Coordinates of C-alpha atoms in Angstrom, one line a residue:
M1 CA 11.6 -17.8 7.5
F2 CA 10.0 -21.2 6.5
A3 CA 11.7 -24.4 5.4
Q4 CA 11.6 -24.6 1.6
P5 CA 11.2 -27.8 -0.4
A6 CA 14.3 -28.7 -2.4
S7 CA 14.3 -28.0 -6.1
G8 CA 15.1 -30.5 -8.8
Q9 CA 13.2 -33.4 -7.2
G10 CA 11.2 -35.4 -9.7
S11 CA 9.7 -37.7 -7.0
D12 CA 6.1 -37.4 -5.9
P13 CA 6.1 -36.2 -2.2
L14 CA 2.7 -37.9 -1.8
A15 CA 4.0 -41.4 -2.9
P16 CA 4.4 -44.2 -0.3
L17 CA 7.6 -44.4 1.6
P18 CA 10.2 -47.0 0.2
P19 CA 9.7 -50.5 1.6
P20 CA 11.7 -51.2 4.8
V21 CA 15.1 -53.0 4.4
T22 CA 15.2 -56.3 6.2
V23 CA 18.2 -56.7 8.6
H24 CA 19.7 -60.2 8.9
R25 CA 21.5 -60.9 12.1
Q26 CA 24.6 -58.6 12.5
I27 CA 24.8 -57.5 8.9
Q28 CA 24.5 -53.7 8.7
P29 CA 22.5 -52.8 5.6
V30 CA 23.6 -50.1 3.2
L31 CA 20.6 -47.7 3.0
P32 CA 20.0 -45.4 0.1
P33 CA 20.1 -41.6 0.9
T34 CA 16.8 -40.3 2.3
P35 CA 15.1 -38.2 -0.4
T36 CA 15.5 -34.5 0.3
Y37 CA 11.8 -33.9 0.0
L38 CA 11.2 -36.1 3.1
L39 CA 13.6 -34.0 5.1
A40 CA 12.0 -30.7 4.3
S41 CA 8.4 -29.9 5.3
T42 CA 6.3 -28.0 2.8
S43 CA 5.9 -24.4 4.0
P44 CA 2.5 -22.7 4.3
F45 CA 3.7 -20.3 1.6
E46 CA 4.4 -23.1 -0.8
T47 CA 0.9 -24.3 -0.2
Y48 CA -0.5 -20.8 -0.7
K49 CA 1.3 -20.6 -4.1
Q50 CA -1.1 -23.3 -5.4
R51 CA -4.0 -20.8 -4.6
L52 CA -2.1 -18.0 -6.5
S53 CA -1.9 -20.3 -9.5
Y54 CA -5.6 -21.0 -9.3
V55 CA -6.6 -17.4 -8.9
A56 CA -4.3 -16.4 -11.8
R57 CA -5.6 -19.2 -14.0
I58 CA -9.3 -18.4 -13.6
A59 CA -8.5 -14.7 -14.2
G60 CA -7.1 -15.6 -17.7
V61 CA -3.3 -15.3 -17.1
R62 CA -1.4 -17.3 -19.6
E63 CA -0.3 -20.8 -18.4
A64 CA 3.3 -20.1 -19.5
T65 CA 3.4 -17.0 -17.3
I66 CA 2.1 -18.9 -14.3
A67 CA 4.6 -21.6 -14.8
A68 CA 7.5 -19.1 -15.2
V69 CA 6.7 -17.0 -12.2
I70 CA 4.8 -18.7 -9.3
P71 CA 7.0 -21.7 -8.6
G72 CA 10.0 -19.5 -8.0
L73 CA 8.3 -17.0 -5.7
T74 CA 9.7 -16.5 -2.2
L75 CA 8.4 -14.6 0.8
N76 CA 9.9 -11.2 1.5
S77 CA 10.1 -10.7 5.3
R78 CA 11.0 -7.0 4.8
V79 CA 7.7 -6.4 3.0
I80 CA 5.8 -8.0 5.9
Q81 CA 7.7 -5.9 8.4
L82 CA 7.0 -2.7 6.5
D83 CA 3.3 -3.5 6.1
R84 CA 2.9 -4.2 9.8
G85 CA 4.5 -0.9 10.6
Q86 CA 1.9 1.2 8.9
P87 CA -0.3 3.6 11.0
G88 CA -3.2 1.8 12.6
N89 CA -1.7 -1.6 12.4
I90 CA -0.5 -3.9 15.1
G91 CA 1.7 -2.2 17.6
N92 CA 1.3 1.2 15.9
P93 CA -0.6 4.0 17.7
N94 CA -3.5 5.7 16.1
S95 CA -2.6 9.2 17.1
T96 CA -2.3 11.8 14.3
P97 CA 1.0 13.8 14.3
P98 CA 1.0 17.5 13.4
F99 CA 0.9 18.4 9.7
E100 CA 3.5 21.2 9.7
P101 CA 6.6 19.0 10.0
Y102 CA 5.3 16.8 7.2
R103 CA 4.7 19.8 5.0
R104 CA 8.2 21.1 5.6
A105 CA 9.6 17.7 4.6
H106 CA 7.5 17.4 1.4
V107 CA 7.2 20.9 0.1
T108 CA 10.9 21.9 0.1
P109 CA 12.6 24.6 -1.9
D110 CA 14.4 21.9 -3.9
L111 CA 11.2 20.2 -4.9
I112 CA 9.6 23.5 -5.8
R113 CA 12.6 24.5 -7.9
R114 CA 12.9 21.2 -9.7
G115 CA 9.1 21.1 -10.2
A116 CA 9.1 24.6 -11.7
A117 CA 11.9 23.6 -14.1
R118 CA 10.0 20.5 -15.3
Y119 CA 6.8 22.5 -15.6
A120 CA 8.6 25.0 -17.9
T121 CA 10.4 22.2 -19.9
H122 CA 7.2 20.3 -20.6
Y123 CA 4.8 23.3 -20.7
P124 CA 3.5 22.8 -24.3
Q125 CA 2.8 19.1 -23.7
L126 CA 1.4 19.8 -20.2
V127 CA -1.1 22.3 -21.7
A128 CA -2.2 19.6 -24.1
I129 CA -2.6 17.0 -21.4
E130 CA -4.6 19.6 -19.3
A131 CA -6.8 20.4 -22.2
R132 CA -7.5 16.7 -22.9
T133 CA -8.2 15.7 -19.3
G134 CA -9.1 18.9 -17.4
V135 CA -6.5 18.1 -14.7
A136 CA -4.3 21.0 -13.6
A137 CA -0.7 20.5 -14.9
S138 CA 0.8 21.8 -11.7
V139 CA -0.9 19.0 -9.7
L140 CA 0.5 16.4 -12.2
I141 CA 4.0 17.7 -11.6
A142 CA 3.5 17.9 -7.8
I143 CA 2.3 14.2 -7.6
Y144 CA 5.3 13.2 -9.8
G145 CA 7.6 15.1 -7.4
H146 CA 6.0 13.8 -4.3
E147 CA 5.9 10.1 -5.4
T148 CA 9.4 9.7 -6.9
S149 CA 11.3 13.0 -6.5
Y150 CA 10.7 13.6 -10.2
G151 CA 11.8 10.0 -11.2
A152 CA 14.8 9.8 -9.0
V153 CA 13.3 7.3 -6.5
T154 CA 11.0 4.8 -8.0
G155 CA 11.7 1.8 -5.7
S156 CA 13.8 -1.3 -6.0
F157 CA 11.4 -4.1 -4.8
D158 CA 10.4 -6.8 -7.2
I159 CA 6.7 -6.0 -7.0
V160 CA 5.6 -9.5 -8.2
S161 CA 7.2 -11.0 -5.1
S162 CA 6.0 -8.1 -2.9
L163 CA 2.4 -8.6 -3.9
A164 CA 2.5 -12.3 -3.5
T165 CA 4.0 -11.8 0.0
L166 CA 1.3 -9.2 1.0
A167 CA -1.5 -11.5 -0.4
Y168 CA -0.1 -14.4 1.7
E169 CA 0.1 -12.3 4.8
G170 CA -3.6 -11.9 4.5
R171 CA -4.4 -8.6 6.1
R172 CA -5.7 -7.3 2.8
R173 CA -5.7 -10.5 0.8
P174 CA -8.4 -9.7 -1.8
L175 CA -6.7 -6.4 -2.7
F176 CA -3.2 -7.9 -3.1
E177 CA -4.3 -11.1 -4.8
G178 CA -6.0 -8.9 -7.4
E179 CA -2.9 -6.7 -7.8
F180 CA -0.7 -9.8 -8.1
V181 CA -2.9 -11.1 -10.9
A182 CA -2.7 -7.7 -12.6
A183 CA 1.1 -7.8 -12.4
L184 CA 1.0 -11.2 -14.1
K185 CA -1.2 -9.7 -16.8
L186 CA 1.4 -7.0 -17.4
L187 CA 3.9 -9.8 -18.0
D188 CA 1.5 -11.4 -20.4
Q189 CA 1.4 -8.1 -22.3
G190 CA 5.2 -8.2 -22.7
I191 CA 6.3 -6.0 -19.9
P192 CA 9.6 -7.6 -18.7
R193 CA 9.9 -8.7 -15.1
W194 CA 12.9 -6.4 -14.5
R195 CA 10.7 -3.4 -15.3
L196 CA 8.2 -4.3 -12.5
K197 CA 10.3 -2.7 -9.8
G198 CA 8.8 -0.4 -7.3
S199 CA 7.7 0.2 -3.7
W200 CA 7.3 -2.6 -1.1
A201 CA 3.5 -2.2 -1.4
G202 CA 3.6 -2.9 -5.2
A203 CA 3.5 0.6 -6.8
T204 CA 5.6 1.0 -9.9
G205 CA 6.8 3.5 -12.4
Y206 CA 6.9 7.3 -12.4
P207 CA 3.3 7.6 -11.3
Q208 CA 3.8 4.8 -8.7
F209 CA 0.7 3.0 -9.9
M210 CA -0.5 -0.3 -8.6
P211 CA -0.6 -2.9 -11.4
S212 CA -4.4 -2.7 -11.9
A213 CA -4.0 1.1 -12.5
V214 CA -1.2 0.5 -14.9
L215 CA -3.5 -1.9 -16.9
R216 CA -6.4 0.6 -16.9
L217 CA -4.8 4.1 -16.9
R218 CA -1.3 4.3 -18.4
A219 CA -1.3 6.6 -21.3
D220 CA 0.8 7.9 -24.2
G221 CA 1.8 11.5 -23.3
D222 CA 4.1 12.3 -26.2
G223 CA 2.3 10.7 -29.2
D224 CA 4.9 8.0 -29.9
G225 CA 2.3 5.2 -29.7
R226 CA 3.6 3.7 -26.5
A227 CA 2.7 4.2 -22.8
D228 CA 6.0 3.8 -21.0
I229 CA 5.5 4.9 -17.4
W230 CA 8.9 3.6 -16.3
S231 CA 11.2 5.8 -18.4
N232 CA 9.1 8.5 -20.2
E233 CA 8.1 11.5 -18.1
L234 CA 5.3 12.7 -20.4
D235 CA 3.7 9.2 -20.4
G236 CA 3.9 9.2 -16.6
L237 CA 2.4 12.6 -16.3
S238 CA -0.4 11.8 -18.8
S239 CA -1.1 8.6 -16.8
I240 CA -1.4 10.6 -13.6
A241 CA -3.9 12.9 -15.4
N242 CA -5.9 9.8 -16.5
F243 CA -6.0 8.6 -12.9
L244 CA -7.3 11.9 -11.5
R245 CA -9.8 12.3 -14.2
D246 CA -11.0 8.8 -13.5
A247 CA -11.2 9.7 -9.8
G248 CA -13.6 12.6 -10.6
W249 CA -11.4 15.6 -11.2
K250 CA -13.4 18.7 -12.2
A251 CA -11.8 21.1 -14.7
N252 CA -11.0 24.7 -13.9
T253 CA -11.5 24.1 -10.1
P254 CA -8.7 24.5 -7.5
W255 CA -8.0 21.5 -5.2
G256 CA -8.5 23.9 -2.3
I257 CA -7.6 27.3 -0.9
P258 CA -6.1 28.6 2.4
V259 CA -8.5 30.5 4.6
R260 CA -8.6 32.6 7.7
V261 CA -11.1 31.8 10.5
S262 CA -13.0 34.7 12.1
T263 CA -13.3 34.9 15.9
G264 CA -16.4 33.2 17.1
F265 CA -16.6 30.6 14.2
D266 CA -18.8 27.7 15.4
R267 CA -16.9 24.5 14.6
A268 CA -19.4 22.3 16.2
A269 CA -22.1 23.5 13.9
V270 CA -20.2 22.2 10.8
R271 CA -19.0 19.0 12.3
N272 CA -19.2 16.0 9.9
I273 CA -21.5 13.3 11.3
A274 CA -21.4 11.1 8.2
T275 CA -19.0 8.1 8.0
S276 CA -17.1 7.6 4.8
I277 CA -16.8 4.0 3.4
D278 CA -13.3 4.8 2.2
C279 CA -10.6 5.8 4.7
P280 CA -13.0 6.8 7.4
R281 CA -10.3 8.2 9.7
V282 CA -9.1 10.6 6.9
H283 CA -12.5 11.9 5.9
A284 CA -13.6 12.2 9.6
R285 CA -11.3 15.2 9.9
H286 CA -13.3 17.1 7.3
S287 CA -16.3 19.3 8.0
R288 CA -19.7 18.7 6.4
P289 CA -19.9 20.2 2.9
L290 CA -21.1 23.8 2.4
T291 CA -20.9 26.3 -0.5
M292 CA -18.3 29.0 -0.6
R293 CA -21.1 31.5 0.0
E294 CA -22.2 29.6 3.2
W295 CA -18.6 29.5 4.4
R296 CA -18.3 33.3 4.1
Q297 CA -21.5 33.7 6.0
R298 CA -20.0 31.6 8.8
G299 CA -16.8 33.7 9.0
I300 CA -14.4 31.8 6.8
I301 CA -12.4 34.3 4.8
P302 CA -10.4 33.2 1.7
V303 CA -6.7 34.1 1.5
N304 CA -5.4 35.3 -1.8
R305 CA -8.0 33.6 -4.0
A306 CA -11.5 32.3 -3.5
L307 CA -13.8 29.6 -4.9
R308 CA -17.0 30.2 -6.9
D309 CA -19.9 31.1 -4.6
E310 CA -21.7 27.8 -5.4
E311 CA -18.7 25.6 -5.2
I312 CA -19.0 22.9 -2.5
A313 CA -16.1 22.7 -0.1
Y314 CA -15.0 21.1 3.1
F315 CA -13.2 22.8 6.0
L316 CA -10.0 21.3 7.5
E317 CA -7.6 22.5 10.2
P318 CA -4.8 20.0 9.9
D319 CA -2.9 21.4 12.9
G320 CA -5.9 22.2 15.1
V321 CA -7.6 25.5 16.0
Y322 CA -4.6 27.7 16.0
G323 CA -2.9 26.4 12.8
T324 CA -3.5 26.7 9.1
A325 CA -7.0 26.2 7.7
Y326 CA -8.2 25.2 4.3
L327 CA -11.4 24.8 2.2
L328 CA -11.1 21.7 0.1
T329 CA -13.0 20.9 -3.1
G330 CA -14.0 17.6 -4.7
N331 CA -10.6 17.7 -6.5
Y332 CA -8.9 17.3 -3.2
K333 CA -10.9 14.1 -2.8
S334 CA -9.6 13.0 -6.2
I335 CA -6.1 13.4 -4.8
L336 CA -7.1 11.3 -1.8
K337 CA -8.0 8.5 -4.2
Y338 CA -4.3 8.6 -5.3
N339 CA -3.2 8.3 -1.7
C340 CA -5.8 8.4 1.1
S341 CA -3.9 10.7 3.5
N342 CA -4.8 14.3 4.3
F343 CA -1.1 15.1 4.8
Y344 CA -0.3 13.6 1.3
A345 CA -3.1 15.5 -0.5
L346 CA -2.5 18.8 1.3
S347 CA 1.2 18.7 0.5
V348 CA 0.5 17.8 -3.1
G349 CA -1.8 20.7 -3.4
I350 CA 0.5 23.2 -1.7
L351 CA 3.5 22.0 -3.8
A352 CA 1.4 22.4 -7.0
D353 CA 0.6 26.0 -6.0
R354 CA 4.3 26.8 -5.2
I355 CA 5.5 25.3 -8.5
I356 CA 3.5 27.9 -10.4
G357 CA 4.3 30.7 -8.0
R358 CA 1.1 30.9 -5.9

């Protein structure tokens, strides 16, 4: 994409040019080869790598790690292409597609069956994780299934390179510079570079954590003294539980429930007029919060199970007036912190319910 400076040059590219060779009459001089660094211009990315070194250094990354990683970084044009193709970005419409096709693709009989099998296999350990963190074990399995198809698809991008590319691109530079530094700190801790594979956006391991979350929240789920989120399922599941607890998960509370809407329900009266700081387009689709008792009074009828009368919940119709409807608790918003998408959080919740037969 950009011209790269040649490697192996010991000369200083800022040094003066060699003195000119004097030509006497018709004698053709024999000139030395032009240094390669004078033929290749320094790319903007090469210049930006100096900033990455500075940012890493002031964050406390070991000098040996900086020297081993940053000089060899290259831009990944595929990462830039994928980032610019995200909803709401350049050339991408802001329209929201229907939820039902997404649900069918992400809550499949196969994912339900394999999730139920893992739930049964790890049941004693899952009970212990749930007791320790308060997070529903079925939700842990559902996120694991949604993120990586239960470990089958964890991503093949070198996340160190991906994060450097996304930081250079600049659309969310502070975020990705911070995650790049966090990835270098994982290398400082002895995590080998080959382990740090994942999504184009920098998520890695069974939980698909960004590097900063790996540093803060990875956990030992089986008591062996290690927190290996790349090859140990119980460590991955325990780490997901840590994330959701850190995001405010409330024990013994559903993520949400399906509901039926009575004729004459006044949607305008419960419209949310507040603007969320995080993911405003996602949260704008929720109603204002009311208690379960207040929702009943307004004609919202729980299907199969209900929330406690004083539980605060938000109303959402992901497919519009004539589609499915849900009341969502604060635990749903914890899932949104994992991935700020109503479709993601709804499909995780529904998959979790199906895994345990609800």
